[in-house]
mmCIF file of C-alpha atoms and ligand atoms in Angstrom:
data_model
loop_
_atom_site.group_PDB
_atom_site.id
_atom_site.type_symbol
_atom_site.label_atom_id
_atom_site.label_comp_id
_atom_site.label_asym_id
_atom_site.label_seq_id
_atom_site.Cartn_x
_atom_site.Cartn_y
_atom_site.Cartn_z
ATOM 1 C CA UNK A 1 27.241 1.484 98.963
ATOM 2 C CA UNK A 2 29.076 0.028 101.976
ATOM 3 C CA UNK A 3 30.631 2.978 104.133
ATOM 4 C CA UNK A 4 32.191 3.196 107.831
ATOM 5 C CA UNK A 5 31.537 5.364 110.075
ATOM 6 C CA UNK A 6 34.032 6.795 112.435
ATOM 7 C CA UNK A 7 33.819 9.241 115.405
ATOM 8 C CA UNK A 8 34.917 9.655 118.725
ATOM 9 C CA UNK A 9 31.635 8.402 121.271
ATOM 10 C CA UNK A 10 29.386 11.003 121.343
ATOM 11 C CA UNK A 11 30.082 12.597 118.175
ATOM 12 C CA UNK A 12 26.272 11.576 116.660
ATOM 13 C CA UNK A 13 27.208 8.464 114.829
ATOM 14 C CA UNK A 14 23.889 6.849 115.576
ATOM 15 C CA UNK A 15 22.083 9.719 115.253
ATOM 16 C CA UNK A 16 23.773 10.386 111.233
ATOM 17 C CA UNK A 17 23.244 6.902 110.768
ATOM 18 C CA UNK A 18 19.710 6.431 111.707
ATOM 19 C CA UNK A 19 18.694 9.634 108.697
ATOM 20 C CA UNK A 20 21.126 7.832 106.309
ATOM 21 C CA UNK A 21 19.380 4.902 106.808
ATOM 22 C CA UNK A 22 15.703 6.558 105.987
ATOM 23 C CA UNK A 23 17.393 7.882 102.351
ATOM 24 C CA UNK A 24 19.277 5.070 101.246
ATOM 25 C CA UNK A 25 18.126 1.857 102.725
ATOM 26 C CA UNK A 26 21.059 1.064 103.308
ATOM 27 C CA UNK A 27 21.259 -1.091 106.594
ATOM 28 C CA UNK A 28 22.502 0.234 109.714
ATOM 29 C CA UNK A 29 24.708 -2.325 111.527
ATOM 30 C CA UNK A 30 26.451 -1.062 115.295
ATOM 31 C CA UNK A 31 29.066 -3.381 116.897
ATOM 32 C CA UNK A 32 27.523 -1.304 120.571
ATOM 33 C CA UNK A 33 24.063 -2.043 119.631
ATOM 34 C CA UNK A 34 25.247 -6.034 118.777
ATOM 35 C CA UNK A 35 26.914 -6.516 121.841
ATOM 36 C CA UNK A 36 24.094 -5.396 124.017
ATOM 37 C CA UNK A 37 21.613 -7.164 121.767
ATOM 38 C CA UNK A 38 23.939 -10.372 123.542
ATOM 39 C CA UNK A 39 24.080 -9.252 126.960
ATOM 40 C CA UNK A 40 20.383 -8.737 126.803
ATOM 41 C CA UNK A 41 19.973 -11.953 126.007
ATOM 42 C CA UNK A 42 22.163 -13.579 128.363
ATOM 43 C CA UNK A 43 24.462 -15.363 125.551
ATOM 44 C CA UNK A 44 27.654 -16.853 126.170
ATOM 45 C CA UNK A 45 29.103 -14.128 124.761
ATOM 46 C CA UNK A 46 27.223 -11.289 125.746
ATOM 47 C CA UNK A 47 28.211 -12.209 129.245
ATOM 48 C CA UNK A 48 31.891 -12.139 128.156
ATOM 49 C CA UNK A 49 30.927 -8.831 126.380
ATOM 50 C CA UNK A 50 29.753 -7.467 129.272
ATOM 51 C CA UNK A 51 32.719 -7.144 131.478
ATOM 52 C CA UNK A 52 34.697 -5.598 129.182
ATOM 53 C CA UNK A 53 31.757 -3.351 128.334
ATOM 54 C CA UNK A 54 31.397 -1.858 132.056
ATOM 55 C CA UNK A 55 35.024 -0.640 131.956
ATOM 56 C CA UNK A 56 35.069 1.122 128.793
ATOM 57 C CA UNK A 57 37.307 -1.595 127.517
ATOM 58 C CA UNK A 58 37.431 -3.096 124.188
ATOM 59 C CA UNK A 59 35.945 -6.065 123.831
ATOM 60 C CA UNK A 60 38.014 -9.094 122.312
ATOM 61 C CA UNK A 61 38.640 -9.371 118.949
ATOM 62 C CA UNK A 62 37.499 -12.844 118.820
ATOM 63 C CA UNK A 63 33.964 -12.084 120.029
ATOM 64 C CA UNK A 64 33.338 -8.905 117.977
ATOM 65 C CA UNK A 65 34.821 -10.439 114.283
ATOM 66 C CA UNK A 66 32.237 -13.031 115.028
ATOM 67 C CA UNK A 67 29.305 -10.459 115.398
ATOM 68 C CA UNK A 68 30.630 -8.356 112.703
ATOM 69 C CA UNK A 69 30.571 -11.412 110.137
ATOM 70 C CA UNK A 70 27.702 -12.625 111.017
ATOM 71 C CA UNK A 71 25.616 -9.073 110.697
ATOM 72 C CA UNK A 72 27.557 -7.620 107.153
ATOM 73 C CA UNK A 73 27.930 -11.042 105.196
ATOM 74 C CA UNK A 74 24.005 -11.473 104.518
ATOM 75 C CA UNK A 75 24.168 -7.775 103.682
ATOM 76 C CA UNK A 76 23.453 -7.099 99.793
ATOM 77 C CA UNK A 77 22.115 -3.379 99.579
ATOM 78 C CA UNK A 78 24.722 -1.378 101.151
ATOM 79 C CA UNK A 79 25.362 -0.747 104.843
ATOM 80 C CA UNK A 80 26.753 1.631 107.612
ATOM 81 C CA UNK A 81 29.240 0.389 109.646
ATOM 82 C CA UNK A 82 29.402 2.136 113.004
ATOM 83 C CA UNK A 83 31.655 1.071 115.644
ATOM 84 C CA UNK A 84 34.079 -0.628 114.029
ATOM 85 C CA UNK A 85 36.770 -0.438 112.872
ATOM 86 C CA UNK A 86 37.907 0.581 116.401
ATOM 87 C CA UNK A 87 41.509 -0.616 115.402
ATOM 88 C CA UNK A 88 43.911 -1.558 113.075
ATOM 89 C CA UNK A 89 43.056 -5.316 113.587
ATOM 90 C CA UNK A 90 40.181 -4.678 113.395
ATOM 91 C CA UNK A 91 40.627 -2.809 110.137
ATOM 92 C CA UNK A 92 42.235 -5.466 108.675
ATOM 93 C CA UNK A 93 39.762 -8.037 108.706
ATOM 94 C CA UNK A 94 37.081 -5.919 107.371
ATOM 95 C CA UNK A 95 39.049 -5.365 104.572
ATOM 96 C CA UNK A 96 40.464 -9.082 103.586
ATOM 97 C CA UNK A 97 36.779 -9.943 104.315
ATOM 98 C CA UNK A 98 34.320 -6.846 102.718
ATOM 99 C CA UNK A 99 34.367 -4.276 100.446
ATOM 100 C CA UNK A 100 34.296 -0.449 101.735
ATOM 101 C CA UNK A 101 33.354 2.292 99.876
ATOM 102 C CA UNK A 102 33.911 5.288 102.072
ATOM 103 C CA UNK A 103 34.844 6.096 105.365
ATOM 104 C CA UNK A 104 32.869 9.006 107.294
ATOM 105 C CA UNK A 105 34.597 10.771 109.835
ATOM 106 C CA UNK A 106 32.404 12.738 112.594
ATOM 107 C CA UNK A 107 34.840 15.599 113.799
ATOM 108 C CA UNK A 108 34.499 16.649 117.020
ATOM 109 C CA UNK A 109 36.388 17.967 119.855
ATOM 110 C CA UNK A 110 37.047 15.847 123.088
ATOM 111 C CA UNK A 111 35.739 18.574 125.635
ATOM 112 C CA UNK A 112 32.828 18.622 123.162
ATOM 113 C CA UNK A 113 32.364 14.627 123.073
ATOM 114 C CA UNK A 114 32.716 14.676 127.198
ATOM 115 C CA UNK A 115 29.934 17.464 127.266
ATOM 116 C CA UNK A 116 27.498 15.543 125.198
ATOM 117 C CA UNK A 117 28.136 11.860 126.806
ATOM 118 C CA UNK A 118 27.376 13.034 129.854
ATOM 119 C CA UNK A 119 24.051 14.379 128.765
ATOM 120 C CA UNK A 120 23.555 10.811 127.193
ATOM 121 C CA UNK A 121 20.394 8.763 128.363
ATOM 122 C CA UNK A 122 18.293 6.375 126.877
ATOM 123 C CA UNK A 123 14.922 4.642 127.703
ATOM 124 C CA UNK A 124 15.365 1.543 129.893
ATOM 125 C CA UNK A 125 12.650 -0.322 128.129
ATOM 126 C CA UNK A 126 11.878 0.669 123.855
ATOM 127 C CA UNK A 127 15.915 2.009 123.932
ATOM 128 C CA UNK A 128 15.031 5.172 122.369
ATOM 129 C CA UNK A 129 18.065 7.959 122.896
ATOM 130 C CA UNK A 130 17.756 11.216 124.521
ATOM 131 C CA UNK A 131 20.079 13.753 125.480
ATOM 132 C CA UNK A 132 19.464 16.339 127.910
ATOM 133 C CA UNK A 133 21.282 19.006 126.306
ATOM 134 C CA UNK A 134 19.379 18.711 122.715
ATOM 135 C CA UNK A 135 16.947 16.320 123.152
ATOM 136 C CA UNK A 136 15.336 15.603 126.409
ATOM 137 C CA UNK A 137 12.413 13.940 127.104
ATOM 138 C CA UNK A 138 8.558 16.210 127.447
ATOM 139 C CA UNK A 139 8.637 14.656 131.284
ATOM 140 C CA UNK A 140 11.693 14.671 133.060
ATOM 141 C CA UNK A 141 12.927 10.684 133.506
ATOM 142 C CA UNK A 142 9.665 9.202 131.410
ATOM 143 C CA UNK A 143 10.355 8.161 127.754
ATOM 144 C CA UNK A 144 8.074 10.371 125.365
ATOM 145 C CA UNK A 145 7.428 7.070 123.288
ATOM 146 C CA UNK A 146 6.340 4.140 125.945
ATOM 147 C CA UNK A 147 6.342 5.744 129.190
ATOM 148 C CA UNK A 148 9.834 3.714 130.683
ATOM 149 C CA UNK A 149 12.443 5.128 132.715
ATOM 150 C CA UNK A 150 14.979 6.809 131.358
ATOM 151 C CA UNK A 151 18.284 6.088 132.257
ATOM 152 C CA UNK A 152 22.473 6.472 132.099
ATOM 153 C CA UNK A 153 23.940 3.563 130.373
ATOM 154 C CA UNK A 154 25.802 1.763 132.507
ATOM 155 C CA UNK A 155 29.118 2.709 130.527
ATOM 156 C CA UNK A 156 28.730 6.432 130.451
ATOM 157 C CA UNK A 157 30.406 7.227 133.539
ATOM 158 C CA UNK A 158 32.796 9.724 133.939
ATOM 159 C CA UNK A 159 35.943 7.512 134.422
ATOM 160 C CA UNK A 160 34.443 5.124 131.445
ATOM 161 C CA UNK A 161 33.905 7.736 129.245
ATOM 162 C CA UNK A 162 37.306 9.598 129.529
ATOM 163 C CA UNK A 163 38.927 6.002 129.293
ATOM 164 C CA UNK A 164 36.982 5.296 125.789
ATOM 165 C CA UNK A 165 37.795 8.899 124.119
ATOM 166 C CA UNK A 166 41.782 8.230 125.337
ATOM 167 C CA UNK A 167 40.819 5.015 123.717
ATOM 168 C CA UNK A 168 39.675 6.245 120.211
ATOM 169 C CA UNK A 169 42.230 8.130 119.982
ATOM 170 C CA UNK A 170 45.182 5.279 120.669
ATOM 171 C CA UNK A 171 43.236 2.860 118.881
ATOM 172 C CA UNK A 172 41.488 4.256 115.878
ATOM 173 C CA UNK A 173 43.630 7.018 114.735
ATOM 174 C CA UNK A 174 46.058 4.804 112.706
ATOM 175 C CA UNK A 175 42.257 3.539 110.916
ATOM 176 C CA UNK A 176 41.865 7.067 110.149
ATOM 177 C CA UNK A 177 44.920 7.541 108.451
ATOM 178 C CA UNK A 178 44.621 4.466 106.463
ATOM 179 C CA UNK A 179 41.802 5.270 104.838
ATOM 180 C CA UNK A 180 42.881 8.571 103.933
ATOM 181 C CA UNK A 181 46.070 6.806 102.622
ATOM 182 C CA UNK A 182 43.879 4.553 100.731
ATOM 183 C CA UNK A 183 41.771 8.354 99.791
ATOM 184 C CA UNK A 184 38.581 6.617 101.050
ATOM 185 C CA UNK A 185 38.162 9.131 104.266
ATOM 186 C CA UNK A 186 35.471 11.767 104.253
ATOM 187 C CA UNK A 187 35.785 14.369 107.151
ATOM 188 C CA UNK A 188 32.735 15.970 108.026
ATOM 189 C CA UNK A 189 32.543 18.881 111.161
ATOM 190 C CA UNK A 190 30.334 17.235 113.673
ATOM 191 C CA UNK A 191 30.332 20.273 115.518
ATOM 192 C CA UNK A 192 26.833 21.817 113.592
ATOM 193 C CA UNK A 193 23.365 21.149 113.687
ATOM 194 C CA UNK A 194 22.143 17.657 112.958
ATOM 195 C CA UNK A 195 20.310 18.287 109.453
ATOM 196 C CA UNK A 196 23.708 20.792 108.018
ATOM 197 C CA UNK A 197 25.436 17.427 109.082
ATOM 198 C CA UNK A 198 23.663 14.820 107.288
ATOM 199 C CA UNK A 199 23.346 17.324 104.635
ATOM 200 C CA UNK A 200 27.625 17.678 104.418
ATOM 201 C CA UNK A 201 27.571 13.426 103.896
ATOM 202 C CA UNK A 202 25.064 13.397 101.684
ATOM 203 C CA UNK A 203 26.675 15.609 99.097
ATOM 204 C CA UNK A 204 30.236 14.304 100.016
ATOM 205 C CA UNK A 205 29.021 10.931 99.374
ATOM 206 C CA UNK A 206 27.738 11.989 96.197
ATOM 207 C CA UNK A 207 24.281 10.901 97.007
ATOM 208 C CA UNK A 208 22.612 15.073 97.394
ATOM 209 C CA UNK A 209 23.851 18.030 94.827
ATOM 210 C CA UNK A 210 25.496 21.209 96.365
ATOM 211 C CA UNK A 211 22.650 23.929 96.244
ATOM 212 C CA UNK A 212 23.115 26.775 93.699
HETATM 213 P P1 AMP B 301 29.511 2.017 121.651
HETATM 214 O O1 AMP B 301 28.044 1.786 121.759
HETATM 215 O O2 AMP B 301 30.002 2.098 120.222
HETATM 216 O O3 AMP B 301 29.982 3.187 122.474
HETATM 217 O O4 AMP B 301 30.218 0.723 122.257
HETATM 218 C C1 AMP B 301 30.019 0.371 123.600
HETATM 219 C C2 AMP B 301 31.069 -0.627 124.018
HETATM 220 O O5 AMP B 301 30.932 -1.822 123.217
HETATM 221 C C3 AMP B 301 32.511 -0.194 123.810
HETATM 222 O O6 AMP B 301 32.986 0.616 124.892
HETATM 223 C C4 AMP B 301 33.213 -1.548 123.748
HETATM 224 O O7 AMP B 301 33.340 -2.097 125.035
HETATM 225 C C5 AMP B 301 32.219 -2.408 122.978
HETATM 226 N N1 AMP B 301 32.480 -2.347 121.518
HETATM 227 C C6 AMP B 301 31.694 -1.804 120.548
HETATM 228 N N2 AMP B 301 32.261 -1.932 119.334
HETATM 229 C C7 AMP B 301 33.441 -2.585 119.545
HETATM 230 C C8 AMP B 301 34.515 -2.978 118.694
HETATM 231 N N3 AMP B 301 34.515 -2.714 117.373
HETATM 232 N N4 AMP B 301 35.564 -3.630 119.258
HETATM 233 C C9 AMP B 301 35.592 -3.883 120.578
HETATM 234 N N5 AMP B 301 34.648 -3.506 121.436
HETATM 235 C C10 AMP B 301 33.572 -2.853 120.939
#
């Protein structure tokens, strides 16, 4: 199955994704992760990227169709799109180019989203998340898995972040709606605990029964 999934930052994308991932298989593909991937390795265009990135901006078109082609077009086995569609561009091309089968939507509130982003760290070196509200590390600053420093990403600032929900919401809301036109949108309460979460997609998506 080949599904996208949609949330405002902050609303546990990665997190659903990464479970979703251990039950289907199904690969787990993140325009974020992609673009960093490039910066981190000093490419042409990760150094584009990268400007963009600080702000909260949206990186161009050109650079992230490239990226996004290049990752789903060797993909056979299904995979979980997260971080794009971020517009209706962008929405286009994935559908001339791919077929979708669903579209997930994680609901949550804004002053929810803010909360949780600016809890967000991560480990400098092995990239593992934390976040200091729900998951913080057993030593404050030291990554539980290899010892790094845990830090902010550079792009969840205060200014950034409040730029990227206004964002989402001018940009990807129209994406929404389209794939409810097109009755391919699931919309799932991101507001619960991780595992009632994952357990609301899995029986949306057909994949888990409804108990009793
Ligand atoms: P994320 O990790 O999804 O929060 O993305 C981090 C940043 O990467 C965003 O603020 C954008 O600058 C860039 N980015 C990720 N996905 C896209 C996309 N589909 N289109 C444009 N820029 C993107």
């Amino acid at each position: 199955m080949n599904i996208v999934l949609i949330g405002v930052q902050g609303s546990g994308k990665g997190t659903q994704a990464k479970l979703l991932v251990e039950k289907t298989g199904w690969k787990h593909i993140t325009t974020g992760d992609l673009l960093r991937d490039n910066i981190a390795q000093k490419t042409e265009m990760g150094m584009k990227a990268k400007e963009f990135m600080d702000k909260g901006e949206l990186v161009p078109d050109k650079y992230v169709f490239e990226i996004v082609r290049i990752a789903l077009q060797s993909q056979r086995e299904g995979f979980i799109l997260d971080g794009f569609p971020r517009n209706q561009k962008q929405l286009d091309f994935l559908r001339a180019n791919f077929n979708i089968d669903y579209a997930v939507l994680l609901d949550l509130p804004d002053d929810k989203a803010i909360r949780r982003l600016t809890a967000r760290r991560h480990c400098e070196d092995c990239k593992k998340d934390y976040n200091l509200l729900f998951k913080p590390p057993q030593v404050d600053g030291i990554c539980d898995v290899c010892g790094g420093k845990i830090v902010r990403r550079a792009d969840d600032n205060e200014m950034a972040i409040n730029k990227r929900i206004e964002k989402f919401h001018q940009e990807t809301n129209p994406v929404i709606e389209s794939f409810a036109a097109d009755d391919l949108l699931i919309r799932v309460d991101a507001d619960q605990p991780i595992m009632n979460i994952q357990k609301e997609i899995l029986t949306k998506l057909g994949i888990e029964k409804t108990e009793n």
